[in-house]
Amino acid sequence: MTTGGPGAGAGSLRAPVSELNLILLGPPGAGKGTQAERITEDFDLPYISTGDILREAVKSGTELGRQAKEYMDRGELVPDDVIIGVILEKVESPEAADGFILDGFPRTVAQAEALDQAFAKLGRELTAAILLDVPDEEVVRRLSGRRISPAGRVYHVDFNPPKVPGRCDVDGSELIQRDDDKPEVIRKRLEVYHSSTAPLIGYYEDKGILRRFDGTMAPTEVHDHIRATIATLKLEDEL
Ligand code: AMP
């Protein structure tokens, strides 16, 4: 992945834009969605969230949603063969040709290997795996207080309360708790994270692309660190 270098000026063929193929790792509630939203704006990348794709599929009652719902309700992972094809299709779409930010995938070593294989065939590679580190007790505190509006605005009963309890500040709609943010499901999701997803930390460390961030810092601070790291990676890639 190199660009045109010093000779690529006016009149020469346009240098290809360097790809930023990013994945976000971390437990549920680590702030992946919040950071992804900001990075997407900083670097103009398409945002691919498996959780959002699956929740949308459940809402609209598609075959994917039908297959995924029972697993999601229990806080378990949707089977690899259900999710891998859906996500690879997104990553290989023209919109993601210059890069993307992937939130919630891969979640198992089998998913990571499928992504690697698909990328190897395309001659592409991942730029970085961004890990947001947050201890379990903080995850439980964050998720059990999380409330969302039907339009997807996110509040927290302690850290980001709405002006009127239970009502969205913007449109007054009733806030709800995601089924999988209920305490017993949170515990299950954490268990699944440690057994199935945390092994990916070593997987990407071995490949030399893991970048670790302290997810307990304020979201703005976490964002500043991530943005600086990605900007450096992009610069190195363009040299
Ligand atoms: P999230 O919003 O990322 O926490 O995802 C919500 C739920 O969707 C998870 O608890 C899983 O049931 C399911 N899910 C999301 N991403 C994946 C994935 N890559 N593999 C399997 N299941 C997933």
mmCIF file of N, CA and C in Angstrom, residues 46-117:
data_model
loop_
_atom_site.group_PDB
_atom_site.id
_atom_site.type_symbol
_atom_site.label_atom_id
_atom_site.label_comp_id
_atom_site.label_asym_id
_atom_site.label_seq_id
_atom_site.Cartn_x
_atom_site.Cartn_y
_atom_site.Cartn_z
ATOM 1 N N PRO A 46 -16.356 4.725 5.940
ATOM 2 C CA PRO A 46 -17.640 4.089 6.217
ATOM 3 C C PRO A 46 -17.574 3.304 7.521
ATOM 4 N N TYR A 47 -18.666 3.355 8.267
ATOM 5 C CA TYR A 47 -18.738 2.692 9.572
ATOM 6 C C TYR A 47 -19.581 1.434 9.436
ATOM 7 N N ILE A 48 -19.004 0.306 9.789
ATOM 8 C CA ILE A 48 -19.730 -0.961 9.693
ATOM 9 C C ILE A 48 -19.849 -1.547 11.097
ATOM 10 N N SER A 49 -21.063 -1.543 11.640
ATOM 11 C CA SER A 49 -21.283 -2.077 12.985
ATOM 12 C C SER A 49 -22.136 -3.330 12.890
ATOM 13 N N THR A 50 -21.567 -4.455 13.301
ATOM 14 C CA THR A 50 -22.341 -5.699 13.198
ATOM 15 C C THR A 50 -23.554 -5.661 14.111
ATOM 16 N N GLY A 51 -23.393 -5.078 15.320
ATOM 17 C CA GLY A 51 -24.528 -4.993 16.243
ATOM 18 C C GLY A 51 -25.677 -4.218 15.596
ATOM 19 N N ASP A 52 -25.359 -3.066 14.981
ATOM 20 C CA ASP A 52 -26.402 -2.242 14.336
ATOM 21 C C ASP A 52 -27.043 -3.001 13.175
ATOM 22 N N ILE A 53 -26.226 -3.677 12.379
ATOM 23 C CA ILE A 53 -26.747 -4.428 11.229
ATOM 24 C C ILE A 53 -27.711 -5.514 11.721
ATOM 25 N N LEU A 54 -27.299 -6.211 12.778
ATOM 26 C CA LEU A 54 -28.135 -7.300 13.292
ATOM 27 C C LEU A 54 -29.415 -6.772 13.935
ATOM 28 N N ARG A 55 -29.294 -5.676 14.716
ATOM 29 C CA ARG A 55 -30.504 -5.124 15.358
ATOM 30 C C ARG A 55 -31.492 -4.644 14.296
ATOM 31 N N GLU A 56 -30.974 -4.037 13.238
ATOM 32 C CA GLU A 56 -31.821 -3.567 12.143
ATOM 33 C C GLU A 56 -32.513 -4.764 11.465
ATOM 34 N N ALA A 57 -31.761 -5.843 11.284
ATOM 35 C CA ALA A 57 -32.318 -7.045 10.645
ATOM 36 C C ALA A 57 -33.423 -7.650 11.508
ATOM 37 N N VAL A 58 -33.221 -7.613 12.833
ATOM 38 C CA VAL A 58 -34.252 -8.144 13.734
ATOM 39 C C VAL A 58 -35.505 -7.278 13.625
ATOM 40 N N LYS A 59 -35.277 -5.942 13.628
ATOM 41 C CA LYS A 59 -36.408 -5.003 13.589
ATOM 42 C C LYS A 59 -37.218 -5.188 12.310
ATOM 43 N N SER A 60 -36.520 -5.345 11.190
ATOM 44 C CA SER A 60 -37.264 -5.436 9.930
ATOM 45 C C SER A 60 -37.655 -6.873 9.585
ATOM 46 N N GLY A 61 -37.328 -7.808 10.488
ATOM 47 C CA GLY A 61 -37.824 -9.181 10.332
ATOM 48 C C GLY A 61 -37.250 -9.944 9.146
ATOM 49 N N THR A 62 -36.013 -9.659 8.755
ATOM 50 C CA THR A 62 -35.403 -10.401 7.635
ATOM 51 C C THR A 62 -34.954 -11.784 8.112
ATOM 52 N N GLU A 63 -34.531 -12.590 7.154
ATOM 53 C CA GLU A 63 -34.050 -13.938 7.458
ATOM 54 C C GLU A 63 -32.844 -13.860 8.418
ATOM 55 N N LEU A 64 -31.945 -12.902 8.152
ATOM 56 C CA LEU A 64 -30.785 -12.728 9.034
ATOM 57 C C LEU A 64 -31.252 -12.418 10.459
ATOM 58 N N GLY A 65 -32.196 -11.502 10.572
ATOM 59 C CA GLY A 65 -32.719 -11.125 11.883
ATOM 60 C C GLY A 65 -33.354 -12.304 12.598
ATOM 61 N N ARG A 66 -34.075 -13.107 11.827
ATOM 62 C CA ARG A 66 -34.746 -14.267 12.409
ATOM 63 C C ARG A 66 -33.694 -15.244 12.974
ATOM 64 N N GLN A 67 -32.606 -15.404 12.207
ATOM 65 C CA GLN A 67 -31.562 -16.339 12.654
ATOM 66 C C GLN A 67 -30.786 -15.798 13.862
ATOM 67 N N ALA A 68 -30.681 -14.458 13.935
ATOM 68 C CA ALA A 68 -29.802 -13.867 14.945
ATOM 69 C C ALA A 68 -30.490 -13.614 16.285
ATOM 70 N N LYS A 69 -31.793 -13.387 16.247
ATOM 71 C CA LYS A 69 -32.482 -12.834 17.420
ATOM 72 C C LYS A 69 -32.282 -13.640 18.711
ATOM 73 N N GLU A 70 -32.507 -14.942 18.635
ATOM 74 C CA GLU A 70 -32.452 -15.725 19.880
ATOM 75 C C GLU A 70 -31.061 -15.671 20.519
ATOM 76 N N TYR A 71 -30.024 -15.637 19.695
ATOM 77 C CA TYR A 71 -28.661 -15.561 20.242
ATOM 78 C C TYR A 71 -28.449 -14.204 20.905
ATOM 79 N N MET A 72 -28.878 -13.155 20.207
ATOM 80 C CA MET A 72 -28.688 -11.801 20.739
ATOM 81 C C MET A 72 -29.426 -11.628 22.063
ATOM 82 N N ASP A 73 -30.636 -12.119 22.129
ATOM 83 C CA ASP A 73 -31.429 -11.980 23.357
ATOM 84 C C ASP A 73 -30.750 -12.668 24.540
ATOM 85 N N ARG A 74 -30.008 -13.726 24.253
ATOM 86 C CA ARG A 74 -29.334 -14.452 25.336
ATOM 87 C C ARG A 74 -27.940 -13.903 25.621
ATOM 88 N N GLY A 75 -27.482 -12.928 24.817
ATOM 89 C CA GLY A 75 -26.137 -12.375 25.019
ATOM 90 C C GLY A 75 -25.063 -13.268 24.433
ATOM 91 N N GLU A 76 -25.489 -14.214 23.574
ATOM 92 C CA GLU A 76 -24.512 -15.110 22.936
ATOM 93 C C GLU A 76 -24.143 -14.584 21.561
ATOM 94 N N LEU A 77 -23.079 -15.138 20.993
ATOM 95 C CA LEU A 77 -22.702 -14.732 19.649
ATOM 96 C C LEU A 77 -23.569 -15.447 18.620
ATOM 97 N N VAL A 78 -23.894 -14.716 17.577
ATOM 98 C CA VAL A 78 -24.573 -15.297 16.431
ATOM 99 C C VAL A 78 -23.554 -16.234 15.760
ATOM 100 N N PRO A 79 -23.967 -17.409 15.257
ATOM 101 C CA PRO A 79 -22.974 -18.339 14.696
ATOM 102 C C PRO A 79 -22.130 -17.712 13.581
ATOM 103 N N ASP A 80 -20.875 -18.119 13.514
ATOM 104 C CA ASP A 80 -19.948 -17.577 12.518
ATOM 105 C C ASP A 80 -20.510 -17.656 11.101
ATOM 106 N N ASP A 81 -21.139 -18.800 10.760
ATOM 107 C CA ASP A 81 -21.583 -18.942 9.366
ATOM 108 C C ASP A 81 -22.756 -18.020 9.030
ATOM 109 N N VAL A 82 -23.405 -17.468 10.044
ATOM 110 C CA VAL A 82 -24.497 -16.513 9.783
ATOM 111 C C VAL A 82 -23.911 -15.122 9.530
ATOM 112 N N ILE A 83 -22.888 -14.765 10.288
ATOM 113 C CA ILE A 83 -22.424 -13.376 10.276
ATOM 114 C C ILE A 83 -21.293 -13.112 9.266
ATOM 115 N N ILE A 84 -20.428 -14.096 9.042
ATOM 116 C CA ILE A 84 -19.217 -13.836 8.249
ATOM 117 C C ILE A 84 -19.558 -13.334 6.841
ATOM 118 N N GLY A 85 -20.473 -14.035 6.153
ATOM 119 C CA GLY A 85 -20.808 -13.643 4.783
ATOM 120 C C GLY A 85 -21.353 -12.227 4.714
ATOM 121 N N VAL A 86 -22.190 -11.880 5.691
ATOM 122 C CA VAL A 86 -22.824 -10.554 5.708
ATOM 123 C C VAL A 86 -21.769 -9.452 5.815
ATOM 124 N N ILE A 87 -20.803 -9.675 6.699
ATOM 125 C CA ILE A 87 -19.803 -8.628 6.937
ATOM 126 C C ILE A 87 -18.775 -8.565 5.800
ATOM 127 N N LEU A 88 -18.378 -9.716 5.286
ATOM 128 C CA LEU A 88 -17.407 -9.689 4.181
ATOM 129 C C LEU A 88 -17.985 -8.940 2.982
ATOM 130 N N GLU A 89 -19.275 -9.119 2.770
ATOM 131 C CA GLU A 89 -19.923 -8.417 1.663
ATOM 132 C C GLU A 89 -19.796 -6.896 1.837
ATOM 133 N N LYS A 90 -19.964 -6.424 3.066
ATOM 134 C CA LYS A 90 -19.853 -4.975 3.347
ATOM 135 C C LYS A 90 -18.417 -4.494 3.134
ATOM 136 N N VAL A 91 -17.477 -5.271 3.680
ATOM 137 C CA VAL A 91 -16.073 -4.870 3.624
ATOM 138 C C VAL A 91 -15.561 -4.858 2.177
ATOM 139 N N GLU A 92 -16.128 -5.740 1.357
ATOM 140 C CA GLU A 92 -15.676 -5.841 -0.036
ATOM 141 C C GLU A 92 -16.487 -4.949 -0.971
ATOM 142 N N SER A 93 -17.433 -4.183 -0.420
ATOM 143 C CA SER A 93 -18.268 -3.332 -1.275
ATOM 144 C C SER A 93 -17.457 -2.116 -1.746
ATOM 145 N N PRO A 94 -17.833 -1.503 -2.867
ATOM 146 C CA PRO A 94 -17.084 -0.361 -3.384
ATOM 147 C C PRO A 94 -16.947 0.772 -2.361
ATOM 148 N N GLU A 95 -17.964 0.962 -1.513
ATOM 149 C CA GLU A 95 -17.903 2.058 -0.515
ATOM 150 C C GLU A 95 -16.741 1.862 0.462
ATOM 151 N N ALA A 96 -16.338 0.609 0.676
ATOM 152 C CA ALA A 96 -15.276 0.344 1.655
ATOM 153 C C ALA A 96 -13.919 0.100 0.975
ATOM 154 N N ALA A 97 -13.838 0.426 -0.319
ATOM 155 C CA ALA A 97 -12.613 0.112 -1.067
ATOM 156 C C ALA A 97 -11.396 0.892 -0.552
ATOM 157 N N ASP A 98 -11.621 2.109 -0.027
ATOM 158 C CA ASP A 98 -10.498 2.902 0.469
ATOM 159 C C ASP A 98 -10.337 2.792 1.977
ATOM 160 N N GLY A 99 -11.132 1.936 2.602
ATOM 161 C CA GLY A 99 -11.016 1.754 4.038
ATOM 162 C C GLY A 99 -12.370 1.740 4.710
ATOM 163 N N PHE A 100 -12.335 1.438 6.002
ATOM 164 C CA PHE A 100 -13.577 1.314 6.780
ATOM 165 C C PHE A 100 -13.215 1.241 8.240
ATOM 166 N N ILE A 101 -14.229 1.408 9.064
ATOM 167 C CA ILE A 101 -14.034 1.098 10.473
ATOM 168 C C ILE A 101 -15.074 0.055 10.863
ATOM 169 N N LEU A 102 -14.572 -1.051 11.363
ATOM 170 C CA LEU A 102 -15.409 -2.206 11.641
ATOM 171 C C LEU A 102 -15.581 -2.328 13.155
ATOM 172 N N ASP A 103 -16.827 -2.275 13.603
ATOM 173 C CA ASP A 103 -17.124 -2.313 15.037
ATOM 174 C C ASP A 103 -17.929 -3.571 15.340
ATOM 175 N N GLY A 104 -17.360 -4.466 16.127
ATOM 176 C CA GLY A 104 -18.103 -5.673 16.517
ATOM 177 C C GLY A 104 -17.777 -6.886 15.662
ATOM 178 N N PHE A 105 -16.814 -6.758 14.794
ATOM 179 C CA PHE A 105 -16.363 -7.884 13.959
ATOM 180 C C PHE A 105 -14.880 -7.684 13.690
ATOM 181 N N PRO A 106 -14.040 -8.681 13.776
ATOM 182 C CA PRO A 106 -14.343 -10.044 14.188
ATOM 183 C C PRO A 106 -14.547 -10.176 15.695
ATOM 184 N N ARG A 107 -15.284 -11.208 16.080
ATOM 185 C CA ARG A 107 -15.540 -11.484 17.487
ATOM 186 C C ARG A 107 -15.053 -12.868 17.872
ATOM 187 N N THR A 108 -14.573 -13.621 16.898
ATOM 188 C CA THR A 108 -14.003 -14.947 17.173
ATOM 189 C C THR A 108 -12.765 -15.103 16.274
ATOM 190 N N VAL A 109 -11.911 -16.056 16.639
ATOM 191 C CA VAL A 109 -10.722 -16.294 15.812
ATOM 192 C C VAL A 109 -11.151 -16.748 14.412
ATOM 193 N N ALA A 110 -12.215 -17.558 14.335
ATOM 194 C CA ALA A 110 -12.682 -18.020 13.008
ATOM 195 C C ALA A 110 -13.099 -16.822 12.142
ATOM 196 N N GLN A 111 -13.730 -15.824 12.745
ATOM 197 C CA GLN A 111 -14.127 -14.626 11.979
ATOM 198 C C GLN A 111 -12.881 -13.847 11.527
ATOM 199 N N ALA A 112 -11.886 -13.754 12.420
ATOM 200 C CA ALA A 112 -10.648 -13.028 12.081
ATOM 201 C C ALA A 112 -9.935 -13.729 10.919
ATOM 202 N N GLU A 113 -9.937 -15.060 10.960
ATOM 203 C CA GLU A 113 -9.269 -15.809 9.886
ATOM 204 C C GLU A 113 -10.015 -15.643 8.564
ATOM 205 N N ALA A 114 -11.347 -15.616 8.640
ATOM 206 C CA ALA A 114 -12.138 -15.432 7.414
ATOM 207 C C ALA A 114 -11.853 -14.059 6.796
ATOM 208 N N LEU A 115 -11.720 -13.058 7.657
ATOM 209 C CA LEU A 115 -11.417 -11.700 7.170
ATOM 210 C C LEU A 115 -10.020 -11.667 6.541
ATOM 211 N N ASP A 116 -9.067 -12.297 7.209
ATOM 212 C CA ASP A 116 -7.695 -12.350 6.672
ATOM 213 C C ASP A 116 -7.664 -13.025 5.307
ATOM 214 N N GLN A 117 -8.389 -14.139 5.199
ATOM 215 C CA GLN A 117 -8.378 -14.883 3.931
ATOM 216 C C GLN A 117 -8.993 -14.054 2.809
#
